[in-house]
Short mmCIF file of C-alpha atoms in Angstrom, two decimals:
data_model
loop_
_atom_site.label_atom_id
_atom_site.label_comp_id
_atom_site.label_asym_id
_atom_site.label_seq_id
_atom_site.Cartn_x
_atom_site.Cartn_y
_atom_site.Cartn_z
CA UNK A 1 92.22 89.22 94.47
CA UNK A 2 90.18 92.03 92.88
CA UNK A 3 88.41 91.31 89.61
CA UNK A 4 87.85 94.62 87.82
CA UNK A 5 85.11 94.22 85.23
CA UNK A 6 84.25 96.66 82.45
CA UNK A 7 81.78 96.56 79.59
CA UNK A 8 83.25 95.82 76.16
CA UNK A 9 82.85 98.77 73.82
CA UNK A 10 82.16 101.23 76.66
CA UNK A 11 85.14 103.50 77.41
CA UNK A 12 83.39 105.08 80.42
CA UNK A 13 83.07 101.63 81.98
CA UNK A 14 86.80 100.99 81.52
CA UNK A 15 87.66 104.42 82.97
CA UNK A 16 85.53 103.61 86.03
CA UNK A 17 87.37 100.28 86.47
CA UNK A 18 90.77 102.00 86.17
CA UNK A 19 89.70 104.66 88.70
CA UNK A 20 88.52 101.94 91.06
CA UNK A 21 91.86 100.18 90.69
CA UNK A 22 93.66 103.27 91.99
CA UNK A 23 91.85 102.93 95.33
CA UNK A 24 92.93 99.31 95.84
CA UNK A 25 95.71 98.51 98.34
CA UNK A 26 99.14 98.37 96.72
CA UNK A 27 99.65 94.70 97.59
CA UNK A 28 96.24 93.46 96.39
CA UNK A 29 96.46 91.42 93.15
CA UNK A 30 94.00 92.35 90.41
CA UNK A 31 92.84 91.24 86.97
CA UNK A 32 90.70 92.93 84.32
CA UNK A 33 87.71 91.25 82.69
CA UNK A 34 85.63 92.62 79.83
CA UNK A 35 81.94 91.70 79.99
CA UNK A 36 79.23 91.68 77.31
CA UNK A 37 81.62 90.61 74.57
CA UNK A 38 78.52 89.36 72.76
CA UNK A 39 77.67 93.00 71.99
CA UNK A 40 80.79 93.50 69.92
CA UNK A 41 81.35 90.19 68.17
CA UNK A 42 79.28 87.23 66.97
CA UNK A 43 78.90 84.12 69.12
CA UNK A 44 81.75 81.62 68.91
CA UNK A 45 81.06 78.12 67.74
CA UNK A 46 84.42 76.61 68.64
CA UNK A 47 86.43 76.64 71.82
CA UNK A 48 88.74 79.54 72.59
CA UNK A 49 91.90 79.90 70.59
CA UNK A 50 93.56 81.83 73.40
CA UNK A 51 96.09 80.04 75.53
CA UNK A 52 94.97 80.55 79.15
CA UNK A 53 98.47 80.17 80.51
CA UNK A 54 100.08 82.92 78.44
CA UNK A 55 100.26 86.36 79.97
CA UNK A 56 99.88 89.69 78.20
CA UNK A 57 98.18 88.23 75.15
CA UNK A 58 95.80 90.48 73.24
CA UNK A 59 92.25 89.08 73.06
CA UNK A 60 90.84 88.14 69.66
CA UNK A 61 89.84 91.12 67.49
CA UNK A 62 86.14 91.63 66.89
CA UNK A 63 84.56 90.86 63.53
CA UNK A 64 84.30 94.27 61.79
CA UNK A 65 81.27 93.22 59.72
CA UNK A 66 79.34 92.41 62.90
CA UNK A 67 79.95 95.72 64.66
CA UNK A 68 78.60 99.16 64.04
CA UNK A 69 81.45 101.48 63.10
CA UNK A 70 81.10 103.60 66.29
CA UNK A 71 80.98 100.60 68.62
CA UNK A 72 83.83 98.94 66.74
CA UNK A 73 85.99 102.06 66.95
CA UNK A 74 85.27 102.55 70.68
CA UNK A 75 85.92 98.87 71.40
CA UNK A 76 89.22 98.93 69.52
CA UNK A 77 90.34 102.06 71.42
CA UNK A 78 89.27 100.50 74.70
CA UNK A 79 91.15 97.27 74.00
CA UNK A 80 94.26 99.17 72.92
CA UNK A 81 94.18 101.19 76.14
CA UNK A 82 93.63 98.30 78.57
CA UNK A 83 96.04 95.99 76.71
CA UNK A 84 98.76 98.65 76.74
CA UNK A 85 98.16 99.26 80.45
CA UNK A 86 98.22 95.59 81.46
CA UNK A 87 101.33 94.94 79.35
CA UNK A 88 103.16 97.98 80.75
CA UNK A 89 102.31 96.96 84.33
CA UNK A 90 103.04 93.24 83.80
CA UNK A 91 99.46 92.25 84.64
CA UNK A 92 97.71 89.15 83.27
CA UNK A 93 96.03 89.52 79.90
CA UNK A 94 92.50 90.84 79.75
CA UNK A 95 89.82 88.19 79.32
CA UNK A 96 86.43 88.77 77.69
CA UNK A 97 83.24 87.04 78.80
CA UNK A 98 79.78 86.86 77.27
CA UNK A 99 76.62 87.55 79.24
CA UNK A 100 74.35 85.68 76.82
CA UNK A 101 76.28 82.53 75.99
CA UNK A 102 76.97 79.92 78.62
CA UNK A 103 80.63 79.79 79.49
CA UNK A 104 82.03 82.00 76.73
CA UNK A 105 85.26 83.39 78.18
CA UNK A 106 84.65 82.01 81.67
CA UNK A 107 87.19 79.19 81.40
CA UNK A 108 89.91 81.67 80.35
CA UNK A 109 88.96 84.04 83.18
CA UNK A 110 89.06 81.25 85.77
CA UNK A 111 92.46 80.16 84.46
CA UNK A 112 93.80 83.71 84.93
CA UNK A 113 92.25 83.88 88.42
CA UNK A 114 93.82 80.53 89.32
CA UNK A 115 97.22 81.68 88.05
CA UNK A 116 97.10 84.89 90.08
CA UNK A 117 95.87 83.09 93.20
CA UNK A 118 98.83 80.70 92.98
CA UNK A 119 101.31 83.51 92.24
CA UNK A 120 99.82 86.78 93.58
CA UNK A 121 102.80 88.82 92.38
CA UNK A 122 101.54 88.29 88.81
CA UNK A 123 98.48 90.39 89.65
CA UNK A 124 100.31 93.30 91.26
CA UNK A 125 101.26 96.13 88.87
CA UNK A 126 104.99 96.75 88.48
CA UNK A 127 104.48 100.33 89.71
CA UNK A 128 102.95 99.00 92.93
CA UNK A 129 105.74 96.44 93.33
CA UNK A 130 108.30 99.26 93.13
CA UNK A 131 106.33 101.32 95.67
CA UNK A 132 106.14 98.33 98.03
CA UNK A 133 109.90 97.78 97.75
CA UNK A 134 110.53 101.48 98.46
CA UNK A 135 108.13 101.37 101.42
CA UNK A 136 110.04 98.44 102.92
CA UNK A 137 113.20 100.53 102.80
CA UNK A 138 111.79 103.15 105.17
CA UNK A 139 114.15 104.15 107.98
CA UNK A 140 112.53 102.14 110.74
CA UNK A 141 112.44 98.99 108.61
CA UNK A 142 116.06 99.32 107.52
CA UNK A 143 118.18 96.87 109.58
CA UNK A 144 121.21 99.19 109.52
CA UNK A 145 119.24 102.05 111.07
CA UNK A 146 117.79 99.78 113.75
CA UNK A 147 121.22 98.34 114.58
CA UNK A 148 122.98 101.71 114.69
CA UNK A 149 120.19 103.18 116.87
CA UNK A 150 120.45 100.27 119.30
CA UNK A 151 124.26 100.59 119.48
CA UNK A 152 123.91 104.34 120.06
CA UNK A 153 121.40 103.88 122.88
CA UNK A 154 123.53 101.22 124.58
CA UNK A 155 126.63 103.43 124.26
CA UNK A 156 124.77 106.41 125.70
CA UNK A 157 123.53 104.30 128.62
CA UNK A 158 127.05 103.02 129.36
CA UNK A 159 128.43 106.57 129.24
CA UNK A 160 125.69 107.80 131.56
CA UNK A 161 126.52 105.07 134.08
CA UNK A 162 130.29 105.55 133.78
CA UNK A 163 130.14 109.36 133.90
CA UNK A 164 127.16 109.55 136.27
CA UNK A 165 128.64 112.27 138.51
CA UNK A 166 129.67 114.47 135.56
CA UNK A 167 126.27 114.07 133.88
CA UNK A 168 124.49 114.87 137.17
CA UNK A 169 126.62 117.99 137.69
CA UNK A 170 126.04 119.08 134.09
CA UNK A 171 122.24 118.59 134.41
CA UNK A 172 122.19 120.52 137.71
CA UNK A 173 124.16 123.35 136.11
CA UNK A 174 121.81 123.42 133.11
CA UNK A 175 118.71 123.54 135.35
CA UNK A 176 120.23 126.31 137.49
CA UNK A 177 121.14 128.40 134.44
CA UNK A 178 117.66 127.92 132.96
CA UNK A 179 116.01 129.04 136.22
CA UNK A 180 118.18 132.15 136.47
CA UNK A 181 117.50 133.00 132.82
CA UNK A 182 113.74 132.65 133.34
CA UNK A 183 113.92 134.68 136.57
CA UNK A 184 115.96 137.41 134.89
CA UNK A 185 113.61 137.61 131.84
CA UNK A 186 110.35 137.44 133.82
CA UNK A 187 108.67 140.78 134.60
CA UNK A 188 108.95 141.51 138.35
CA UNK A 189 108.47 138.03 139.79
CA UNK A 190 105.49 136.82 137.68
CA UNK A 191 106.95 133.36 137.35
CA UNK A 192 107.77 133.13 141.05
CA UNK A 193 110.92 131.05 140.60
#
């Protein structure tokens, strides 16, 4: 499981996490976690209102009076982008954790991690799942291709045994014709055949 962490309110941080995700193996589950949520909203006094078991739920909106307008705008754009991405790819909802308050957001993040560890498919983007299915259908992994190749090889072997004399005569004729062609095309005995 890869935990891709970005800084809340910092679009460059999210872009770096999304770029890093592109280099992960297709079959590796991943979740997104926003850190430093304390920078964009006031400390919480009560427990989380988010249900840890629900997927694709948008995290609580920041308190506009607490944020500067630039930070608020960037955070809202960031959350729209990552929420749209995780929803489109069927990934677990983004969780937000605080770096100054003990435990803020950690319980929700651990619940998401536990869910993905139990069911790894939940952490694999739908695009990757489609690519993995297509990869499994490659020619050498397709049972029909393997079976037809095996039948063809067995049939060819049986024919070679049954028509051994004819195949031997044909191969001798082919070798003889090739030698004469090479001898005829070679300039005055350079090949020495």
